[in-house]
Amino acid sequence: MAQEILCEVNNCKFWSAGDKCSAKSIYVVSQKGKKAASSEETDCKTFAPRD
């Protein structure tokens, strides 16, 4: 399992310095059902804006 998750969305409450994700788990879904052909067809459901 990945030990380091990188993210450039710095207005997410899980964003940490160095583009690190501090969430305990990541939930990614496909916009096209159960399969995606590219990263553009996915969304991170873990994202939450900073307060």
Tab-separated table of C-alpha atoms in Angstrom:
chain	number	residue	atom	x	y	z
A	1	MET	CA	0.000	0.000	0.000
A	2	ALA	CA	1.192	3.493	-0.783
A	3	GLN	CA	2.865	5.225	2.145
A	4	GLU	CA	2.896	8.698	0.636
A	5	ILE	CA	-0.026	10.392	-1.120
A	6	LEU	CA	0.695	13.598	-3.029
A	7	CYS	CA	-1.930	16.255	-3.707
A	8	GLU	CA	-1.673	19.762	-5.173
A	9	VAL	CA	-5.144	20.945	-4.059
A	10	ASN	CA	-3.944	23.228	-1.266
A	11	ASN	CA	-7.433	24.386	-0.215
A	12	CYS	CA	-8.294	20.847	1.008
A	13	LYS	CA	-8.319	20.380	4.784
A	14	PHE	CA	-6.100	17.279	4.361
A	15	TRP	CA	-3.400	19.145	2.409
A	16	SER	CA	-0.026	19.388	4.186
A	17	ALA	CA	3.232	21.145	3.308
A	18	GLY	CA	5.148	19.562	0.465
A	19	ASP	CA	1.919	18.610	-1.343
A	20	LYS	CA	1.307	15.723	1.082
A	21	CYS	CA	-2.153	14.342	1.862
A	22	SER	CA	-2.766	13.819	5.585
A	23	ALA	CA	-6.084	11.932	5.247
A	24	LYS	CA	-6.145	8.498	6.919
A	25	SER	CA	-7.757	7.004	3.802
A	26	ILE	CA	-8.511	8.115	0.247
A	27	TYR	CA	-11.795	7.474	-1.592
A	28	VAL	CA	-11.657	7.802	-5.389
A	29	VAL	CA	-14.630	7.160	-7.698
A	30	SER	CA	-15.068	6.872	-11.456
A	31	GLN	CA	-17.391	9.214	-13.339
A	32	LYS	CA	-18.069	6.387	-15.813
A	33	GLY	CA	-19.351	3.604	-13.527
A	34	LYS	CA	-16.858	1.044	-12.219
A	35	LYS	CA	-14.160	1.686	-14.863
A	36	ALA	CA	-12.159	4.757	-15.833
A	37	ALA	CA	-9.982	5.140	-18.911
A	38	SER	CA	-7.983	8.108	-17.558
A	39	SER	CA	-7.436	10.141	-14.402
A	40	GLU	CA	-9.724	12.838	-15.846
A	41	GLU	CA	-12.633	10.398	-15.454
A	42	THR	CA	-12.120	10.101	-11.679
A	43	ASP	CA	-12.973	12.223	-8.633
A	44	CYS	CA	-11.502	12.265	-5.131
A	45	LYS	CA	-14.406	11.984	-2.696
A	46	THR	CA	-11.991	12.532	0.222
A	47	PHE	CA	-11.604	16.219	-0.678
A	48	ALA	CA	-13.042	18.625	1.888
A	49	PRO	CA	-12.472	22.401	1.754
A	50	ARG	CA	-10.627	24.056	4.609
A	51	ASP	CA	-12.824	25.835	7.128
